[in-house]
């Protein structure tokens, strides 16, 4: 079945430590890939996206993601986490063959401890 | 500034009532979407519309209805047939095929009382 998987439901990280959020997809073709962030009770903000080309993508707020075709993965990273990074993070995909609809993983909640 | 406006931010519904959630965009986007968000389940697509006067069911359309009479507006009605309507609802818009950029509203939290 076609799906987007975020294996980690909840991650706790210390302020200043590095963060990596995992995302795997299962589709016949390589989809367009996105990471979104959501603060409590708010809408979603786009962090970064990958369509083609350089497999290391830079986004806003100091985030980056690496596309690995062999592993069907698009993991999100940040070298040094700030308390304001506490939020829920969603990996999402778009397939041209699926009417360009955005399909989401279940999300990973990030808690930042002082 | 262009964006998507969802209203109201909070909505309470009694059992057996229909309620309508508003979504308006001034981005001139062709496509609009409604997602439902429940804890631990991510966002699930309810309905989407790629052009005016046309819309398609998403993954969880049962108990919901929509209309797309204007490009700017895509209201969602939660009917009494929706057995578990308490959730956070997000509206989004995009121009499919153009950078695939989705813009999201700030959401409506619906609670059944």
Coordinates of C-alpha atoms in Angstrom, one line a residue:
Chain A
X1 CA 0.0 0.0 0.0
X2 CA 1.1 3.5 -0.7
X3 CA 2.1 5.3 2.5
X4 CA 4.2 7.8 4.4
X5 CA 5.7 6.5 7.6
X6 CA 7.1 8.5 10.5
X7 CA 8.4 5.8 12.8
X8 CA 8.9 8.1 15.8
X9 CA 5.7 9.3 17.5
X10 CA 7.5 11.4 20.1
X11 CA 11.1 12.6 20.4
X12 CA 12.6 14.5 23.4
X13 CA 15.8 16.4 22.8
X14 CA 17.8 18.8 24.9
X15 CA 18.2 22.4 23.8
X16 CA 21.4 22.8 21.8
X17 CA 21.4 19.1 20.8
X18 CA 21.0 17.8 17.3
X19 CA 17.6 16.5 16.0
X20 CA 16.8 14.0 13.3
X21 CA 13.3 13.0 12.3
X22 CA 12.7 10.0 10.1
X23 CA 10.4 9.7 7.2
X24 CA 10.0 6.8 4.8
X25 CA 7.7 6.5 1.9
X26 CA 6.3 3.6 -0.1
X27 CA 5.2 4.5 -3.6
X28 CA 5.9 3.1 -7.0
X29 CA 7.5 6.3 -8.2
X30 CA 9.5 8.9 -6.3
X31 CA 7.1 11.4 -5.0
X32 CA 7.7 15.1 -4.3
X33 CA 8.6 15.3 -0.6
X34 CA 7.8 17.9 2.0
X35 CA 8.3 18.6 5.7
X36 CA 5.8 20.8 7.6
X37 CA 5.8 22.0 11.2
X38 CA 2.7 22.7 13.3
X39 CA 2.6 24.6 16.6
X40 CA -0.3 23.7 18.9
X41 CA -3.7 24.8 17.5
X42 CA -2.2 26.3 14.4
X43 CA -2.0 25.6 10.7
X44 CA 1.0 24.0 9.0
X45 CA 4.1 25.8 7.9
X46 CA 6.4 24.5 5.1
X47 CA 9.9 23.8 6.3
X48 CA 11.4 22.5 3.0
X49 CA 10.6 20.5 -0.1
X50 CA 12.3 18.2 -2.6
X51 CA 11.5 17.8 -6.2
X52 CA 14.7 16.7 -7.9
X53 CA 18.4 17.6 -8.1
X54 CA 20.6 18.0 -5.0
X55 CA 19.5 15.4 -2.5
X56 CA 20.4 17.7 0.5
X57 CA 17.8 20.4 0.8
X58 CA 18.0 23.5 3.0
X59 CA 14.9 24.9 4.6
X60 CA 13.8 27.6 7.0
X61 CA 14.6 27.8 10.7
X62 CA 18.0 26.0 10.2
X63 CA 16.4 22.7 9.1
X64 CA 17.7 20.5 6.3
X65 CA 16.6 17.2 4.9
X66 CA 18.3 14.5 2.9
X67 CA 16.6 12.4 0.2
X68 CA 17.9 8.9 -0.1
X69 CA 16.3 7.0 -3.0
X70 CA 17.8 3.7 -2.1
X71 CA 16.2 3.9 1.4
X72 CA 13.0 5.6 0.3
X73 CA 13.7 8.1 3.0
X74 CA 13.6 11.9 3.5
X75 CA 14.9 12.5 7.0
X76 CA 14.8 16.0 8.6
X77 CA 17.7 17.3 10.6
X78 CA 18.7 20.3 12.7
X79 CA 22.2 20.6 14.1
X80 CA 21.2 22.6 17.3
X81 CA 17.7 22.7 18.6
X82 CA 16.1 25.8 20.1
X83 CA 13.3 25.7 22.6
X84 CA 11.0 27.2 19.9
X85 CA 11.4 24.1 17.8
X86 CA 9.1 22.2 20.1
X87 CA 6.2 21.4 17.8
X88 CA 4.7 18.6 15.7
X89 CA 6.4 17.7 12.4
X90 CA 4.8 16.1 9.4
X91 CA 6.4 14.5 6.4
X92 CA 4.2 14.7 3.3
X93 CA 4.3 13.6 -0.3
X94 CA 2.7 14.6 -3.6
X95 CA 2.3 12.4 -6.6
X96 CA 1.4 13.8 -10.0
X97 CA -0.4 10.6 -10.6
X98 CA -2.6 11.2 -7.5
X99 CA -4.0 14.6 -8.6
X100 CA -1.2 16.3 -6.7
X101 CA -2.9 15.6 -3.4
X102 CA -0.8 16.0 -0.3
X103 CA -0.6 12.8 1.8
X104 CA 0.8 13.0 5.3
X105 CA 2.6 10.8 7.8
X106 CA 1.2 10.5 11.3
X107 CA 3.6 13.1 12.6
X108 CA 6.3 13.3 15.2
X109 CA 6.0 15.5 18.3
X110 CA 9.2 17.1 19.4
X111 CA 9.7 18.2 23.0
X112 CA 12.7 20.3 23.9
X113 CA 14.0 20.2 27.4
X114 CA 16.2 22.9 28.9
Chain B
X1 CA -1.3 39.9 2.2
X2 CA -2.7 36.8 0.5
X3 CA -3.7 33.8 2.6
X4 CA -6.4 31.5 3.8
X5 CA -9.0 32.4 6.4
X6 CA -10.8 29.8 8.3
X7 CA -13.7 30.6 10.6
X8 CA -14.7 30.2 13.2
X9 CA -11.6 29.2 15.2
X10 CA -13.7 27.2 17.7
X11 CA -17.1 25.6 17.0
X12 CA -19.4 23.6 19.2
X13 CA -22.0 21.3 17.8
X14 CA -24.9 19.5 19.5
X15 CA -25.7 16.0 18.6
X16 CA -27.8 15.8 15.4
X17 CA -26.9 19.2 14.1
X18 CA -25.2 20.1 10.9
X19 CA -22.5 22.7 11.0
X20 CA -20.6 24.5 8.3
X21 CA -16.9 25.5 8.4
X22 CA -15.8 28.4 6.3
X23 CA -12.6 28.6 4.2
X24 CA -11.8 31.6 2.0
X25 CA -8.6 32.2 0.1
X26 CA -7.3 35.2 -1.8
X27 CA -4.3 33.5 -3.4
X28 CA -6.0 32.9 -6.7
X29 CA -5.3 29.2 -6.2
X30 CA -7.3 26.7 -8.3
X31 CA -7.4 23.8 -5.9
X32 CA -8.7 23.7 -2.3
X33 CA -8.7 20.9 0.2
X34 CA -10.2 20.0 3.6
X35 CA -8.2 17.8 6.0
X36 CA -9.2 16.4 9.4
X37 CA -6.6 16.1 12.1
X38 CA -6.8 13.7 15.0
X39 CA -4.0 13.0 17.5
X40 CA -1.6 10.4 16.3
X41 CA -3.2 10.1 12.8
X42 CA -1.7 12.9 10.9
X43 CA -3.9 14.8 8.5
X44 CA -6.5 12.9 6.5
X45 CA -8.1 14.2 3.3
X46 CA -11.9 14.8 3.4
X47 CA -12.7 16.5 0.1
X48 CA -10.8 18.4 -2.5
X49 CA -11.7 20.6 -5.4
X50 CA -9.4 21.4 -8.4
X51 CA -11.8 23.8 -10.2
X52 CA -15.0 25.7 -9.5
X53 CA -18.2 23.6 -9.4
X54 CA -16.2 20.4 -9.2
X55 CA -15.0 18.4 -6.2
X56 CA -13.9 14.9 -5.3
X57 CA -14.1 12.7 -2.2
X58 CA -10.9 12.2 -0.3
X59 CA -10.1 9.3 2.1
X60 CA -12.7 10.0 4.7
X61 CA -15.6 11.8 3.0
X62 CA -18.5 10.0 4.8
X63 CA -20.6 12.4 6.8
X64 CA -19.2 15.5 5.2
X65 CA -20.3 17.6 2.2
X66 CA -18.7 20.5 0.4
X67 CA -19.5 23.1 -2.4
X68 CA -17.3 25.1 -4.7
X69 CA -19.4 27.8 -6.2
X70 CA -16.6 30.4 -6.2
X71 CA -12.9 30.0 -6.7
X72 CA -12.2 31.8 -3.4
X73 CA -14.5 29.7 -1.2
X74 CA -14.7 26.0 -0.2
X75 CA -17.1 25.5 2.8
X76 CA -17.3 22.2 4.6
X77 CA -20.5 21.0 6.2
X78 CA -20.2 18.4 8.9
X79 CA -23.5 16.6 8.9
X80 CA -25.3 14.6 11.6
X81 CA -24.2 11.5 9.7
X82 CA -20.6 12.0 10.8
X83 CA -20.5 9.9 14.0
X84 CA -17.3 11.3 15.5
X85 CA -16.9 14.9 14.3
X86 CA -14.8 16.2 17.2
X87 CA -11.5 17.1 15.5
X88 CA -9.3 19.9 14.2
X89 CA -10.1 20.8 10.6
X90 CA -7.6 22.4 8.3
X91 CA -8.3 24.0 4.9
X92 CA -5.6 24.3 2.3
X93 CA -5.2 25.6 -1.2
X94 CA -2.7 25.2 -4.0
X95 CA -2.0 25.5 -7.7
X96 CA -1.3 21.9 -8.7
X97 CA 1.7 21.5 -10.9
X98 CA 3.1 24.9 -9.9
X99 CA 5.8 24.3 -7.2
X100 CA 3.2 22.1 -5.5
X101 CA 3.0 24.7 -2.8
X102 CA 0.2 24.3 -0.3
X103 CA -1.0 27.1 1.9
X104 CA -2.8 26.2 5.1
X105 CA -5.4 28.0 7.1
X106 CA -5.1 28.2 10.9
X107 CA -7.8 25.6 11.5
X108 CA -11.2 25.2 13.1
X109 CA -11.5 23.1 16.2
X110 CA -14.9 21.4 16.3
X111 CA -16.3 19.9 19.5
X112 CA -19.5 18.0 19.9
X113 CA -21.3 18.8 23.1

